[in-house]
Amino acid sequence: MQWNDTAIVLSARKYGENSAVVRIFSRQQGVYGGVVRAAYSKSNRGIIQPGNIVSATWSARLEEQLGSLKMEMLEPCAALLMADPGRLAALTALCALIESALPERHPYVKLYHAFCLYIRRLKTDDKWQASYVQMELELLAEAGFGLDLRNCAATGVTQDLIYVSPKSGRAVCRSAGAPYHEKMLPLPAFLIAADKKNLAKSAEILDGMRLAGYFLEHWLLVPHHRKLPAARTRLIQIMKATHQIRTGNAAKTDS
């Protein structure tokens, strides 16, 4: 059995002396694993970096086998982001999250195209942190656990939505959520604002990470005895450090 497809490299783990088990997220096949021979050779070690977009050929004698992978570079995304730790961390975190959250060998064509678009936007887009949160929500939706942020779960109103219910994943307005605000998750304005031209504030992005992380963990990962990947934790640490720097600079300006 054999197939060819474009794909995004998710991870590479050493296998034997010179090979690696590489997992990819392909357009038509979904998350797939395969053995890459001579993975750490001069010609291959740059290709197997998480986040690279490649042309992949998978083959095996039987469909249920691990199989072997051969890949050719299409876009060296990881190398292009190497100089920016934050953007590289976002790319690595999303790769790790998709590998952890999605079942293998099931196509997610819409999510694949959204991921490719996000990777390309990472190179130049100043909104990459807010877009990262939206990618996590897209992952939830494609896995069948989308949040409903259109109107208040209690009253039906579409204004003043500032909470999300941790039980239903639906938005809640200020007045309806006030008595239970300690149990509610904050809903950042940038996720529902009609006008998204302005950059989201650092604090809002951190709220968005908390929101998406809660549902990724409780709805998608815990039922399969999995955890949020360490790469995502590192990304949050970078975001928090950026927020502290901006907050400190703002305080100095005010004083």
XYZ file of C-alpha atoms in Angstrom, residues 101-207:
107
model
C -5.391 15.505 20.306
C -6.317 13.946 16.978
C -6.870 10.260 16.272
C -4.470 8.811 13.717
C -5.406 8.084 10.115
C -8.514 10.243 10.040
C -8.656 13.174 7.588
C -9.210 16.735 8.813
C -8.924 18.639 5.551
C -10.330 21.938 6.818
C -8.013 21.943 9.846
C -5.038 21.053 7.657
C -5.612 24.056 5.406
C -6.152 26.329 8.430
C -2.864 25.082 9.914
C -0.979 25.727 6.653
C -2.411 29.245 6.512
C -1.413 29.892 10.124
C 2.122 28.658 9.515
C 2.514 31.075 6.621
C 1.029 33.951 8.612
C 3.464 33.283 11.452
C 6.270 34.691 9.332
C 4.872 38.229 9.106
C 1.551 38.638 10.962
C 1.646 40.688 14.177
C -1.585 38.984 15.296
C 0.046 35.559 15.526
C -0.701 35.159 19.261
C -4.419 35.859 18.890
C -4.509 33.671 15.781
C -2.918 30.864 17.772
C -5.839 30.893 20.231
C -8.246 30.788 17.297
C -6.361 27.795 15.875
C -6.864 25.915 19.144
C -10.589 26.671 19.007
C -10.613 25.484 15.388
C -8.990 22.246 16.529
C -11.708 21.810 19.138
C -14.423 22.444 16.558
C -12.961 20.013 14.020
C -12.698 17.348 16.720
C -16.415 17.800 17.457
C -16.139 19.985 20.560
C -16.692 23.475 19.198
C -17.612 26.304 21.576
C -20.769 28.346 20.999
C -19.890 32.008 21.485
C -22.736 33.492 19.445
C -25.142 34.408 22.240
C -25.790 34.011 25.952
C -26.715 30.494 26.999
C -29.032 31.837 29.712
C -30.755 34.816 28.085
C -30.068 34.565 24.355
C -28.680 38.111 24.122
C -25.687 38.805 21.894
C -24.298 41.800 23.798
C -21.941 42.034 26.787
C -20.751 38.436 26.517
C -17.819 38.134 28.937
C -17.972 34.564 30.266
C -17.976 30.988 28.987
C -19.639 28.201 30.925
C -17.124 25.433 31.718
C -19.955 22.901 31.583
C -21.603 23.761 28.258
C -18.895 25.678 26.386
C -21.407 28.420 25.638
C -21.059 32.163 26.105
C -22.742 33.886 29.067
C -23.502 37.587 29.394
C -22.345 39.751 32.312
C -25.682 39.921 34.151
C -26.462 36.195 33.895
C -22.946 35.110 34.822
C -22.341 37.541 37.685
C -23.689 35.259 40.460
C -21.367 32.474 39.255
C -18.392 34.534 38.064
C -15.885 32.577 40.170
C -16.777 29.396 38.305
C -16.922 30.978 34.855
C -14.111 31.205 32.310
C -13.313 34.665 30.918
C -14.291 35.275 27.291
C -11.767 37.583 25.569
C -13.335 40.249 23.394
C -11.118 39.460 20.391
C -12.810 36.078 19.950
C -16.220 37.622 19.337
C -15.533 41.205 18.200
C -16.953 42.061 14.790
C -14.032 44.420 14.145
C -10.808 42.444 14.588
C -8.433 45.004 13.087
C -6.980 46.021 16.440
C -4.380 43.842 18.119
C -5.621 41.837 21.076
C -4.089 42.812 24.406
C -1.631 40.422 26.063
C -3.974 39.805 29.008
C -6.812 38.916 26.619
C -4.591 36.449 24.792
C -3.660 34.756 28.078
C -7.370 34.519 28.909
